[in-house]
mmCIF file of C-alpha atoms in Angstrom:
data_model
loop_
_atom_site.group_PDB
_atom_site.id
_atom_site.type_symbol
_atom_site.label_atom_id
_atom_site.label_comp_id
_atom_site.label_asym_id
_atom_site.label_seq_id
_atom_site.Cartn_x
_atom_site.Cartn_y
_atom_site.Cartn_z
ATOM 1 C CA MET Q 1 -152.304 75.221 -63.623
ATOM 2 C CA ASN Q 2 -148.432 76.056 -62.451
ATOM 3 C CA THR Q 3 -146.564 72.699 -62.765
ATOM 4 C CA SER Q 4 -146.209 72.515 -58.879
ATOM 5 C CA GLU Q 5 -149.420 72.443 -58.477
ATOM 6 C CA LEU Q 6 -149.670 69.970 -60.595
ATOM 7 C CA GLN Q 7 -147.475 67.809 -59.059
ATOM 8 C CA LYS Q 8 -149.692 68.431 -55.283
ATOM 9 C CA ILE Q 9 -152.646 67.227 -57.139
ATOM 10 C CA LYS Q 10 -150.916 63.298 -58.900
ATOM 11 C CA GLN Q 11 -148.670 62.918 -55.352
ATOM 12 C CA ARG Q 12 -152.619 63.122 -54.099
ATOM 13 C CA TYR Q 13 -153.960 60.787 -55.942
ATOM 14 C CA ASN Q 14 -151.521 58.610 -56.719
ATOM 15 C CA ILE Q 15 -151.264 59.363 -60.284
ATOM 16 C CA VAL Q 16 -148.473 58.791 -62.711
ATOM 17 C CA GLY Q 17 -147.524 60.191 -65.641
ATOM 18 C CA ASN Q 18 -146.546 63.329 -67.750
ATOM 19 C CA CYS Q 19 -148.284 63.662 -70.914
ATOM 20 C CA ASP Q 20 -149.408 66.191 -72.717
ATOM 21 C CA ALA Q 21 -152.756 64.241 -72.911
ATOM 22 C CA LEU Q 22 -152.633 64.036 -69.432
ATOM 23 C CA ASN Q 23 -151.808 66.595 -67.561
ATOM 24 C CA ARG Q 24 -154.634 68.666 -69.686
ATOM 25 C CA ALA Q 25 -157.666 66.174 -68.332
ATOM 26 C CA LEU Q 26 -156.248 67.632 -64.812
ATOM 27 C CA ASP Q 27 -156.413 70.726 -65.964
ATOM 28 C CA VAL Q 28 -159.904 71.107 -67.142
ATOM 29 C CA ALA Q 29 -161.245 69.106 -64.218
ATOM 30 C CA LEU Q 30 -159.573 71.272 -60.943
ATOM 31 C CA GLN Q 31 -161.150 74.325 -63.596
ATOM 32 C CA VAL Q 32 -164.599 72.515 -63.531
ATOM 33 C CA SER Q 33 -164.722 71.751 -59.680
ATOM 34 C CA PRO Q 34 -165.678 75.157 -58.508
ATOM 35 C CA THR Q 35 -167.961 74.799 -60.054
ATOM 36 C CA ASP Q 36 -171.894 72.498 -60.429
ATOM 37 C CA LEU Q 37 -171.409 72.871 -64.295
ATOM 38 C CA SER Q 38 -172.529 68.516 -64.972
ATOM 39 C CA VAL Q 39 -168.869 66.390 -66.489
ATOM 40 C CA LEU Q 40 -168.652 63.906 -69.130
ATOM 41 C CA ILE Q 41 -165.601 62.205 -68.829
ATOM 42 C CA VAL Q 42 -164.466 60.307 -72.428
ATOM 43 C CA GLY Q 43 -161.627 57.587 -72.217
ATOM 44 C CA GLU Q 44 -160.674 53.457 -73.213
ATOM 45 C CA SER Q 45 -161.881 51.353 -70.224
ATOM 46 C CA GLY Q 46 -159.280 50.625 -68.245
ATOM 47 C CA VAL Q 47 -157.886 54.285 -68.254
ATOM 48 C CA GLY Q 48 -158.935 55.422 -64.712
ATOM 49 C CA LYS Q 49 -161.427 57.677 -65.649
ATOM 50 C CA GLU Q 50 -162.723 57.121 -61.939
ATOM 51 C CA ILE Q 51 -159.603 59.578 -60.554
ATOM 52 C CA ILE Q 52 -161.287 62.396 -62.574
ATOM 53 C CA PRO Q 53 -165.033 63.330 -60.464
ATOM 54 C CA ARG Q 54 -163.240 61.947 -56.854
ATOM 55 C CA VAL Q 55 -160.592 65.296 -58.356
ATOM 56 C CA ILE Q 56 -163.394 66.723 -58.802
ATOM 57 C CA HIS Q 57 -165.813 66.974 -55.923
ATOM 58 C CA ASP Q 58 -162.626 66.860 -53.529
ATOM 59 C CA ASN Q 59 -161.775 70.182 -54.685
ATOM 60 C CA SER Q 60 -165.240 71.530 -54.887
ATOM 61 C CA PRO Q 61 -167.700 73.013 -52.974
ATOM 62 C CA ARG Q 62 -168.879 69.792 -52.254
ATOM 63 C CA ARG Q 63 -166.531 68.300 -51.213
ATOM 64 C CA ARG Q 64 -167.961 67.555 -47.044
ATOM 65 C CA GLU Q 65 -170.990 65.699 -49.357
ATOM 66 C CA LYS Q 66 -171.200 62.487 -49.812
ATOM 67 C CA TYR Q 67 -169.814 60.899 -52.781
ATOM 68 C CA PHE Q 68 -171.092 58.170 -54.785
ATOM 69 C CA ALA Q 69 -169.378 56.294 -57.564
ATOM 70 C CA ILE Q 70 -172.124 53.735 -59.552
ATOM 71 C CA ASN Q 71 -171.244 51.507 -62.165
ATOM 72 C CA CYS Q 72 -174.569 51.609 -64.114
ATOM 73 C CA GLY Q 73 -173.226 48.492 -66.258
ATOM 74 C CA SER Q 74 -174.474 46.447 -63.771
ATOM 75 C CA ILE Q 75 -177.032 47.182 -62.068
ATOM 76 C CA PRO Q 76 -179.260 45.324 -63.267
ATOM 77 C CA GLU Q 77 -182.415 46.590 -65.662
ATOM 78 C CA GLY Q 78 -185.701 46.165 -63.425
ATOM 79 C CA THR Q 79 -184.222 47.619 -60.639
ATOM 80 C CA ILE Q 80 -181.779 50.484 -61.833
ATOM 81 C CA ASP Q 81 -184.298 53.220 -61.309
ATOM 82 C CA SER Q 82 -185.408 52.262 -57.840
ATOM 83 C CA GLU Q 83 -180.918 52.133 -56.793
ATOM 84 C CA LEU Q 84 -180.852 55.530 -58.392
ATOM 85 C CA PHE Q 85 -184.443 57.426 -57.876
ATOM 86 C CA GLY Q 86 -185.170 55.542 -54.761
ATOM 87 C CA HIS Q 87 -188.494 53.389 -54.252
ATOM 88 C CA GLU Q 88 -192.214 53.310 -52.238
ATOM 89 C CA LYS Q 89 -193.216 50.496 -49.944
ATOM 90 C CA GLY Q 90 -195.056 48.045 -51.801
ATOM 91 C CA SER Q 91 -194.424 49.401 -55.691
ATOM 92 C CA PHE Q 92 -192.476 45.386 -56.670
ATOM 93 C CA THR Q 93 -191.651 42.357 -55.034
ATOM 94 C CA GLY Q 94 -189.598 42.753 -52.378
ATOM 95 C CA ALA Q 95 -190.457 46.639 -51.798
ATOM 96 C CA ILE Q 96 -191.033 46.124 -48.052
ATOM 97 C CA GLY Q 97 -190.209 49.726 -46.812
ATOM 98 C CA GLU Q 98 -189.070 53.060 -48.236
ATOM 99 C CA SER Q 99 -185.567 54.268 -50.350
ATOM 100 C CA ASP Q 100 -184.641 57.408 -51.126
ATOM 101 C CA GLY Q 101 -182.070 55.770 -53.377
ATOM 102 C CA TYR Q 102 -178.830 57.680 -54.218
ATOM 103 C CA PHE Q 103 -180.038 60.907 -55.371
ATOM 104 C CA GLY Q 104 -181.938 61.477 -52.268
ATOM 105 C CA THR Q 105 -179.332 60.151 -50.326
ATOM 106 C CA ALA Q 106 -176.358 62.572 -51.545
ATOM 107 C CA ASN Q 107 -177.835 65.550 -51.638
ATOM 108 C CA LYS Q 108 -175.341 68.909 -51.651
ATOM 109 C CA GLY Q 109 -173.484 66.469 -53.013
ATOM 110 C CA THR Q 110 -171.195 64.208 -56.151
ATOM 111 C CA ILE Q 111 -172.959 61.527 -58.309
ATOM 112 C CA PHE Q 112 -170.362 59.618 -60.052
ATOM 113 C CA LEU Q 113 -172.545 57.606 -62.717
ATOM 114 C CA ASP Q 114 -170.246 55.110 -64.641
ATOM 115 C CA GLU Q 115 -170.244 53.823 -68.057
ATOM 116 C CA VAL Q 116 -173.641 55.864 -68.519
ATOM 117 C CA GLY Q 117 -173.988 54.768 -72.555
ATOM 118 C CA GLU Q 118 -175.292 52.029 -70.386
ATOM 119 C CA LEU Q 119 -178.135 53.349 -68.880
ATOM 120 C CA PRO Q 120 -181.680 51.954 -70.293
ATOM 121 C CA LEU Q 121 -183.889 54.559 -72.364
ATOM 122 C CA ALA Q 122 -186.519 55.342 -70.016
ATOM 123 C CA THR Q 123 -184.345 55.902 -67.194
ATOM 124 C CA GLN Q 124 -182.630 58.238 -69.157
ATOM 125 C CA ALA Q 125 -185.784 60.552 -69.504
ATOM 126 C CA ARG Q 126 -185.043 60.636 -65.536
ATOM 127 C CA LEU Q 127 -182.784 61.247 -65.312
ATOM 128 C CA LEU Q 128 -182.606 64.085 -67.932
ATOM 129 C CA ARG Q 129 -185.011 65.804 -65.888
ATOM 130 C CA VAL Q 130 -182.757 66.132 -62.589
ATOM 131 C CA LEU Q 131 -180.268 67.852 -64.735
ATOM 132 C CA GLU Q 132 -182.572 70.030 -65.243
ATOM 133 C CA THR Q 133 -184.495 70.498 -62.801
ATOM 134 C CA GLY Q 134 -183.055 68.483 -59.849
ATOM 135 C CA GLU Q 135 -186.938 66.671 -60.177
ATOM 136 C CA TYR Q 136 -187.355 62.884 -59.600
ATOM 137 C CA ILE Q 137 -190.460 60.768 -58.551
ATOM 138 C CA ARG Q 138 -189.520 57.406 -56.575
ATOM 139 C CA VAL Q 139 -190.528 55.064 -58.123
ATOM 140 C CA GLY Q 140 -194.255 53.157 -56.928
ATOM 141 C CA GLY Q 141 -194.498 57.289 -56.345
ATOM 142 C CA GLN Q 142 -196.318 60.354 -56.787
ATOM 143 C CA LYS Q 143 -194.476 62.997 -54.760
ATOM 144 C CA ILE Q 144 -192.264 64.857 -56.451
ATOM 145 C CA LEU Q 145 -188.919 64.687 -54.804
ATOM 146 C CA LYS Q 146 -186.350 67.869 -55.106
ATOM 147 C CA THR Q 147 -182.653 67.462 -55.199
ATOM 148 C CA ASP Q 148 -179.396 68.803 -54.697
ATOM 149 C CA VAL Q 149 -176.689 66.797 -56.961
ATOM 150 C CA ARG Q 150 -173.189 67.454 -58.906
ATOM 151 C CA ILE Q 151 -173.609 64.799 -62.086
ATOM 152 C CA VAL Q 152 -169.989 64.131 -62.996
ATOM 153 C CA ALA Q 153 -170.974 60.897 -66.024
ATOM 154 C CA ALA Q 154 -168.130 59.103 -67.440
ATOM 155 C CA THR Q 155 -167.996 56.137 -71.324
ATOM 156 C CA ASN Q 156 -166.235 54.741 -73.142
ATOM 157 C CA VAL Q 157 -168.545 54.107 -76.190
ATOM 158 C CA ASN Q 158 -168.976 55.673 -79.413
ATOM 159 C CA MET Q 159 -172.402 58.393 -78.080
ATOM 160 C CA GLN Q 160 -172.617 59.458 -81.507
ATOM 161 C CA LYS Q 161 -172.453 55.997 -82.740
ATOM 162 C CA ALA Q 162 -175.423 55.686 -79.864
ATOM 163 C CA ILE Q 163 -177.158 58.406 -80.672
ATOM 164 C CA SER Q 164 -177.660 57.943 -84.191
ATOM 165 C CA GLU Q 165 -179.121 53.894 -83.293
ATOM 166 C CA GLY Q 166 -181.219 55.126 -80.694
ATOM 167 C CA ARG Q 167 -180.116 54.405 -77.595
ATOM 168 C CA PHE Q 168 -178.880 57.558 -76.209
ATOM 169 C CA ARG Q 169 -180.907 60.386 -76.326
ATOM 170 C CA GLU Q 170 -179.075 63.403 -77.891
ATOM 171 C CA ASP Q 171 -181.074 65.829 -75.409
ATOM 172 C CA LEU Q 172 -179.322 63.607 -72.030
ATOM 173 C CA TYR Q 173 -176.047 63.231 -73.476
ATOM 174 C CA TYR Q 174 -175.281 67.119 -74.764
ATOM 175 C CA ARG Q 175 -176.969 68.323 -70.601
ATOM 176 C CA LEU Q 176 -174.129 65.803 -69.584
ATOM 177 C CA ASN Q 177 -171.443 66.536 -72.065
ATOM 178 C CA THR Q 178 -170.875 70.750 -70.874
ATOM 179 C CA ILE Q 179 -167.639 69.970 -70.234
ATOM 180 C CA PRO Q 180 -165.759 66.923 -71.870
ATOM 181 C CA ILE Q 181 -163.098 65.495 -70.255
ATOM 182 C CA GLN Q 182 -160.950 63.363 -72.453
ATOM 183 C CA VAL Q 183 -158.436 60.250 -70.923
ATOM 184 C CA PRO Q 184 -155.558 59.553 -73.230
ATOM 185 C CA PRO Q 185 -155.582 55.968 -73.628
ATOM 186 C CA LEU Q 186 -152.370 54.061 -72.602
ATOM 187 C CA ARG Q 187 -150.535 53.720 -76.347
ATOM 188 C CA ASP Q 188 -150.542 57.604 -76.329
ATOM 189 C CA ARG Q 189 -148.660 58.747 -73.128
ATOM 190 C CA GLY Q 190 -144.933 57.779 -73.770
ATOM 191 C CA ASN Q 191 -142.866 56.930 -71.872
ATOM 192 C CA ASP Q 192 -145.905 56.538 -68.997
ATOM 193 C CA ILE Q 193 -146.099 53.154 -69.802
ATOM 194 C CA ILE Q 194 -142.430 52.659 -69.232
ATOM 195 C CA LEU Q 195 -143.253 54.631 -64.483
ATOM 196 C CA LEU Q 196 -146.734 52.772 -64.780
ATOM 197 C CA PHE Q 197 -145.329 49.712 -65.462
ATOM 198 C CA ARG Q 198 -142.025 50.980 -61.754
ATOM 199 C CA LEU Q 199 -145.263 51.908 -59.668
ATOM 200 C CA PHE Q 200 -146.664 48.489 -59.931
ATOM 201 C CA ALA Q 201 -143.457 46.615 -59.257
ATOM 202 C CA MET Q 202 -142.592 48.397 -56.806
ATOM 203 C CA GLN Q 203 -145.678 47.686 -55.133
ATOM 204 C CA MET Q 204 -146.061 44.271 -55.715
ATOM 205 C CA ALA Q 205 -142.618 44.440 -53.882
ATOM 206 C CA ASP Q 206 -143.408 46.133 -50.269
ATOM 207 C CA LYS Q 207 -146.820 44.156 -50.935
ATOM 208 C CA TYR Q 208 -145.677 40.796 -50.434
ATOM 209 C CA HIS Q 209 -142.015 41.460 -49.858
ATOM 210 C CA LEU Q 210 -141.041 40.030 -53.560
ATOM 211 C CA PRO Q 211 -137.757 41.042 -55.522
ATOM 212 C CA LYS Q 212 -138.294 43.582 -57.666
ATOM 213 C CA ILE Q 213 -138.775 43.503 -61.140
ATOM 214 C CA VAL Q 214 -136.884 45.170 -64.024
ATOM 215 C CA LEU Q 215 -136.981 45.980 -67.055
ATOM 216 C CA ASP Q 216 -134.334 45.758 -70.145
ATOM 217 C CA GLU Q 217 -133.457 48.444 -72.976
ATOM 218 C CA ASP Q 218 -135.197 46.174 -75.069
ATOM 219 C CA ALA Q 219 -137.935 44.785 -72.545
ATOM 220 C CA LYS Q 220 -138.954 48.898 -72.823
ATOM 221 C CA GLU Q 221 -139.149 49.363 -76.685
ATOM 222 C CA ILE Q 222 -141.677 46.361 -77.065
ATOM 223 C CA LEU Q 223 -143.907 48.053 -73.377
ATOM 224 C CA LEU Q 224 -143.593 51.236 -75.263
ATOM 225 C CA LYS Q 225 -144.559 50.155 -79.232
ATOM 226 C CA TYR Q 226 -147.347 47.774 -78.022
ATOM 227 C CA LYS Q 227 -150.460 48.691 -78.337
ATOM 228 C CA TRP Q 228 -152.410 48.393 -74.288
ATOM 229 C CA PRO Q 229 -156.058 47.364 -75.542
ATOM 230 C CA GLY Q 230 -156.701 47.118 -71.746
ATOM 231 C CA ASN Q 231 -154.939 50.517 -71.425
ATOM 232 C CA VAL Q 232 -154.004 51.121 -67.229
ATOM 233 C CA ARG Q 233 -155.195 47.715 -65.740
ATOM 234 C CA GLN Q 234 -153.189 45.755 -67.932
ATOM 235 C CA LEU Q 235 -150.477 46.562 -67.383
ATOM 236 C CA LYS Q 236 -151.337 46.331 -63.914
ATOM 237 C CA ASN Q 237 -151.950 42.760 -64.612
ATOM 238 C CA ILE Q 238 -149.084 41.993 -66.820
ATOM 239 C CA THR Q 239 -146.439 43.589 -63.927
ATOM 240 C CA GLU Q 240 -148.227 41.386 -61.253
ATOM 241 C CA GLN Q 241 -147.888 37.615 -62.674
ATOM 242 C CA MET Q 242 -143.790 38.618 -64.139
ATOM 243 C CA SER Q 243 -144.172 39.382 -60.025
ATOM 244 C CA VAL Q 244 -145.496 36.898 -58.483
ATOM 245 C CA LEU Q 245 -144.087 33.900 -62.302
ATOM 246 C CA SER Q 246 -140.615 34.909 -63.403
ATOM 247 C CA GLU Q 247 -138.005 32.884 -61.679
ATOM 248 C CA GLN Q 248 -135.636 36.063 -62.771
ATOM 249 C CA ARG Q 249 -135.643 39.125 -61.920
ATOM 250 C CA ASP Q 250 -133.789 41.105 -64.685
ATOM 251 C CA ILE Q 251 -136.804 40.456 -67.075
ATOM 252 C CA SER Q 252 -135.813 40.498 -71.479
ATOM 253 C CA ALA Q 253 -137.496 40.309 -73.848
ATOM 254 C CA GLN Q 254 -138.303 37.445 -74.199
ATOM 255 C CA GLN Q 255 -139.174 36.895 -71.009
ATOM 256 C CA LEU Q 256 -141.382 39.698 -71.203
ATOM 257 C CA LEU Q 257 -143.178 38.811 -74.708
ATOM 258 C CA GLN Q 258 -144.479 35.506 -72.646
ATOM 259 C CA PHE Q 259 -146.262 37.370 -70.424
ATOM 260 C CA ILE Q 260 -147.988 39.887 -72.929
ATOM 261 C CA PRO Q 261 -150.361 38.398 -75.994
ATOM 262 C CA GLN Q 262 -149.157 37.730 -79.491
ATOM 263 C CA ASP Q 263 -152.033 39.944 -80.733
ATOM 264 C CA ALA Q 264 -150.048 42.901 -80.247
ATOM 265 C CA GLU Q 265 -151.956 45.653 -83.364
ATOM 266 C CA SER Q 266 -155.249 44.042 -81.599
ATOM 267 C CA THR Q 267 -157.494 47.640 -79.963
ATOM 268 C CA GLN Q 268 -160.743 46.983 -80.468
ATOM 269 C CA LEU Q 269 -163.133 44.198 -80.867
ATOM 270 C CA ALA Q 270 -163.604 42.306 -84.588
ATOM 271 C CA THR Q 271 -166.679 43.616 -86.381
ATOM 272 C CA ILE Q 272 -169.818 40.510 -86.174
ATOM 273 C CA ASN Q 273 -172.197 41.471 -88.639
ATOM 274 C CA LYS Q 274 -175.390 41.336 -86.877
ATOM 275 C CA PRO Q 275 -178.222 38.984 -88.182
ATOM 276 C CA GLY Q 276 -179.917 39.448 -91.110
ATOM 277 C CA GLU Q 277 -177.163 42.159 -92.358
ATOM 278 C CA HIS Q 278 -175.164 40.420 -95.519
ATOM 279 C CA SER Q 279 -172.212 42.387 -96.302
ATOM 280 C CA TYR Q 280 -171.337 41.129 -101.119
ATOM 281 C CA GLU Q 281 -167.764 43.188 -101.201
ATOM 282 C CA THR Q 282 -166.655 39.073 -101.750
ATOM 283 C CA GLU Q 283 -169.337 38.638 -103.718
ATOM 284 C CA ARG Q 284 -168.509 40.911 -106.104
ATOM 285 C CA GLU Q 285 -164.735 40.570 -106.071
ATOM 286 C CA ILE Q 286 -166.118 36.596 -107.044
ATOM 287 C CA LEU Q 287 -168.436 38.219 -109.853
ATOM 288 C CA TYR Q 288 -166.085 40.397 -111.381
ATOM 289 C CA LYS Q 289 -163.194 38.191 -111.505
ATOM 290 C CA ILE Q 290 -165.390 35.432 -113.547
ATOM 291 C CA LEU Q 291 -166.815 38.177 -115.594
ATOM 292 C CA TYR Q 292 -162.906 39.103 -116.936
ATOM 293 C CA GLU Q 293 -162.591 35.245 -117.165
ATOM 294 C CA LEU Q 294 -165.910 34.778 -119.196
ATOM 295 C CA ARG Q 295 -165.144 38.002 -121.811
ATOM 296 C CA GLY Q 296 -161.130 35.702 -122.568
ATOM 297 C CA ASN Q 297 -162.982 32.695 -123.366
ATOM 298 C CA VAL Q 298 -165.961 34.290 -125.243
ATOM 299 C CA SER Q 299 -163.029 36.031 -127.346
ATOM 300 C CA ASP Q 300 -161.173 32.717 -127.892
ATOM 301 C CA LEU Q 301 -164.171 30.826 -129.184
ATOM 302 C CA ARG Q 302 -164.862 33.597 -131.196
ATOM 303 C CA ARG Q 303 -161.942 33.190 -132.924
ATOM 304 C CA ASP Q 304 -161.510 29.535 -133.114
ATOM 305 C CA MET Q 305 -165.072 30.128 -135.106
ATOM 306 C CA ASN Q 306 -164.088 32.314 -137.573
ATOM 307 C CA SER Q 307 -161.117 29.952 -138.115
ATOM 308 C CA LEU Q 308 -163.611 27.782 -138.864
ATOM 309 C CA ARG Q 309 -165.702 29.462 -140.903
ATOM 310 C CA LYS Q 310 -162.801 30.439 -143.422
ATOM 311 C CA GLN Q 311 -161.543 26.304 -143.610
ATOM 312 C CA LEU Q 312 -165.107 25.667 -144.017
ATOM 313 C CA ASP Q 313 -166.133 28.532 -146.618
ATOM 314 C CA GLU Q 314 -163.191 26.669 -148.553
ATOM 315 C CA GLU Q 315 -164.243 23.607 -148.243
ATOM 316 C CA ARG Q 316 -167.004 24.727 -149.390
ATOM 317 C CA ALA Q 317 -165.966 26.487 -152.488
ATOM 318 C CA LEU Q 318 -164.461 23.470 -153.360
ATOM 319 C CA SER Q 319 -167.422 21.003 -153.662
ATOM 320 C CA GLY Q 320 -169.979 23.703 -154.829
ATOM 321 C CA ALA Q 321 -171.472 24.527 -151.940
ATOM 322 C CA GLN Q 322 -172.063 28.439 -150.282
ATOM 323 C CA GLY Q 323 -170.906 29.413 -147.713
ATOM 324 C CA PHE Q 324 -170.883 31.560 -145.067
ATOM 325 C CA GLN Q 325 -168.741 34.457 -146.964
ATOM 326 C CA GLY Q 326 -170.013 36.969 -145.211
ATOM 327 C CA ARG Q 327 -170.878 36.481 -142.324
ATOM 328 C CA GLN Q 328 -169.047 37.280 -139.555
ATOM 329 C CA PHE Q 329 -168.514 36.512 -135.696
ATOM 330 C CA PRO Q 330 -167.372 39.694 -133.927
ATOM 331 C CA VAL Q 331 -164.532 39.233 -131.266
ATOM 332 C CA ALA Q 332 -165.023 41.297 -128.152
ATOM 333 C CA ALA Q 333 -162.046 44.020 -127.901
ATOM 334 C CA GLU Q 334 -159.342 43.827 -125.166
ATOM 335 C CA SER Q 335 -159.888 47.326 -124.547
ATOM 336 C CA GLN Q 336 -163.626 47.404 -123.330
ATOM 337 C CA PRO Q 337 -164.113 47.968 -119.704
ATOM 338 C CA ILE Q 338 -166.612 46.494 -117.178
ATOM 339 C CA VAL Q 339 -168.036 48.898 -114.986
ATOM 340 C CA ALA Q 340 -168.335 48.457 -111.760
ATOM 341 C CA PRO Q 341 -172.632 48.031 -110.930
ATOM 342 C CA ASN Q 342 -173.848 50.188 -107.803
ATOM 343 C CA ASP Q 343 -175.627 49.002 -104.622
ATOM 344 C CA ALA Q 344 -178.742 49.297 -107.127
ATOM 345 C CA GLN Q 345 -177.868 46.858 -109.520
ATOM 346 C CA GLN Q 346 -175.440 44.577 -107.591
ATOM 347 C CA TYR Q 347 -178.206 42.384 -108.772
ATOM 348 C CA SER Q 348 -177.566 43.056 -112.185
ATOM 349 C CA ILE Q 349 -173.822 42.921 -112.512
ATOM 350 C CA LEU Q 350 -173.471 40.802 -115.859
ATOM 351 C CA ASN Q 351 -174.948 41.814 -119.011
ATOM 352 C CA PRO Q 352 -178.706 41.969 -119.700
ATOM 353 C CA ASN Q 353 -177.806 40.887 -123.073
ATOM 354 C CA LEU Q 354 -176.162 37.987 -122.332
ATOM 355 C CA GLU Q 355 -179.086 35.035 -122.352
ATOM 356 C CA SER Q 356 -179.527 36.247 -125.606
ATOM 357 C CA ALA Q 357 -176.221 36.498 -126.721
ATOM 358 C CA SER Q 358 -175.491 32.776 -125.336
ATOM 359 C CA ALA Q 359 -178.311 31.637 -127.364
ATOM 360 C CA ALA Q 360 -176.640 33.232 -130.722
ATOM 361 C CA TYR Q 361 -173.378 31.796 -130.050
ATOM 362 C CA ASP Q 362 -175.157 28.092 -128.975
ATOM 363 C CA ALA Q 363 -177.218 28.301 -132.747
ATOM 364 C CA ILE Q 364 -173.422 29.595 -134.629
ATOM 365 C CA ALA Q 365 -171.891 26.780 -132.764
ATOM 366 C CA GLU Q 366 -174.548 23.782 -133.832
ATOM 367 C CA GLU Q 367 -174.856 25.245 -136.794
ATOM 368 C CA ILE Q 368 -170.687 24.963 -137.936
ATOM 369 C CA ASN Q 369 -170.907 21.806 -136.322
ATOM 370 C CA ASP Q 370 -174.221 20.345 -137.954
ATOM 371 C CA THR Q 371 -171.882 21.649 -141.816
ATOM 372 C CA ALA Q 372 -169.325 20.053 -140.528
ATOM 373 C CA SER Q 373 -170.931 16.308 -139.929
ATOM 374 C CA LEU Q 374 -174.176 17.035 -142.233
ATOM 375 C CA ASN Q 375 -171.794 17.536 -145.733
ATOM 376 C CA LEU Q 376 -173.506 15.521 -147.891
ATOM 377 C CA ASN Q 377 -169.222 14.578 -149.342
ATOM 378 C CA ASP Q 378 -169.002 12.727 -146.125
ATOM 379 C CA LEU Q 379 -172.909 11.815 -144.880
ATOM 380 C CA GLY Q 380 -175.605 11.187 -146.682
ATOM 381 C CA ARG Q 381 -178.821 9.211 -146.695
ATOM 382 C CA GLN Q 382 -177.296 5.536 -146.275
ATOM 383 C CA MET Q 383 -175.653 6.853 -142.829
ATOM 384 C CA VAL Q 384 -178.273 8.078 -141.821
ATOM 385 C CA GLU Q 385 -180.889 5.002 -142.839
ATOM 386 C CA LYS Q 386 -178.062 2.605 -141.209
ATOM 387 C CA ALA Q 387 -177.662 5.301 -137.761
ATOM 388 C CA LEU Q 388 -181.692 4.818 -137.180
ATOM 389 C CA GLU Q 389 -181.550 0.784 -137.156
ATOM 390 C CA ARG Q 390 -178.464 -0.288 -135.187
ATOM 391 C CA ASN Q 391 -180.491 2.451 -132.711
ATOM 392 C CA GLY Q 392 -183.793 0.763 -132.794
ATOM 393 C CA GLY Q 393 -185.404 4.186 -134.841
ATOM 394 C CA ASN Q 394 -184.427 6.471 -131.439
ATOM 395 C CA ARG Q 395 -183.474 9.423 -133.081
ATOM 396 C CA LYS Q 396 -181.619 11.225 -130.031
ATOM 397 C CA LYS Q 397 -179.246 7.759 -129.701
ATOM 398 C CA ALA Q 398 -178.585 8.103 -133.161
ATOM 399 C CA ALA Q 399 -177.649 11.679 -133.107
ATOM 400 C CA GLN Q 400 -175.317 11.163 -130.875
ATOM 401 C CA GLU Q 401 -173.865 9.036 -132.708
ATOM 402 C CA LEU Q 402 -172.748 10.542 -135.649
ATOM 403 C CA GLY Q 403 -172.320 13.679 -133.849
ATOM 404 C CA ILE Q 404 -175.106 16.201 -134.758
ATOM 405 C CA SER Q 405 -178.143 17.540 -132.902
ATOM 406 C CA ASP Q 406 -181.560 16.011 -132.347
ATOM 407 C CA ARG Q 407 -183.231 19.419 -134.810
ATOM 408 C CA THR Q 408 -180.493 18.312 -137.688
ATOM 409 C CA LEU Q 409 -181.107 14.716 -137.789
ATOM 410 C CA TYR Q 410 -184.890 15.398 -138.090
ATOM 411 C CA ARG Q 411 -183.746 18.074 -140.615
ATOM 412 C CA ARG Q 412 -182.297 15.605 -142.418
ATOM 413 C CA ILE Q 413 -184.676 12.370 -141.733
ATOM 414 C CA LYS Q 414 -187.337 14.992 -143.967
ATOM 415 C CA GLN Q 415 -184.592 16.143 -146.257
ATOM 416 C CA TYR Q 416 -184.458 12.133 -147.084
ATOM 417 C CA GLY Q 417 -187.556 11.743 -146.790
ATOM 418 C CA LEU Q 418 -186.974 8.274 -144.301
ATOM 419 C CA ASP Q 419 -190.147 10.097 -142.284
ATOM 420 C CA LYS Q 420 -192.573 8.478 -145.134
ATOM 421 C CA GLU Q 421 -191.382 4.736 -144.788
#
């Protein structure tokens, strides 16, 4: 399409902008207008998708016939079949007469199905039949009716995701998507943002007889850098707010920031896990951190035990007792890696031998503690007897007083023959 024809279309439909993506969308719309092919318009909410089907209809052979724009998301699920395909008298409560529905009324014309991704699955099956054969049946009826309708649909839903989740029929998607048209978001349209702002400011000034607001250079830069999650609709709202509420008509960057939300980087809703879903990413990171710290603590403990072993060997050598010669407590290599588990191992992140290893460490530590506490030169029969006597024969309390375990105290009692007394 040449530039002059494109400008005529823009002037006719009050379309402002010169970005390549917008020009491409208008070009495709005009090329497909003479045909009866189904068109699927894709774009974020607020980008102006509703203009494209109007361009298609007005430049098609059906331009003198009826045109209906239907928002599928605004019609309750219980009545949408009746709205689209009509109903017979008495087919449901409130059906006091017959209805042709949009498909019957718009025969020979065009129907624009906005937010088509919101259609219930049962309605999708009916729509697919209309697209394939032009046939439909009214709610509560049995007679097969025919219609000749051009269908243009639009959605801001990720259709591939909706198909994979079972919310939209794949066969219907391909029937609707015969000719796809992508409408660009406002943040990708560059200087079109400034042009649209001027248009909306001028419209407000003319409508309400107000002085027109004007942006300085810094304010323009802010408009261009903002992500516009609400697209053209949001820009128009902000322009109207400033036109009415701003005392200064020359808008600075500081004044503009008072009207623009602070979450400038947000272009989509936050992801929220559905009930029953759970992410283990945070838990894994915490467990990895604990593992690394635990490795360090265990290594330090082993070094301390080896050092204590050497000291005890020296003391036992002096007293003639057998020491820990030939026994070593291995120290974990610092370079030993911890391998991240896969999903199947997420509940087995710790070493499976950790429990048995922990028991072994406890036994070693106890033996060392026992040796330190029960050296025959320091602790004898008399000390054990007095400890039992002071605690009324309570072995647990006596062991705590002596700083040894219950098991070690029991061995000493047998060794000294105190259990026979």
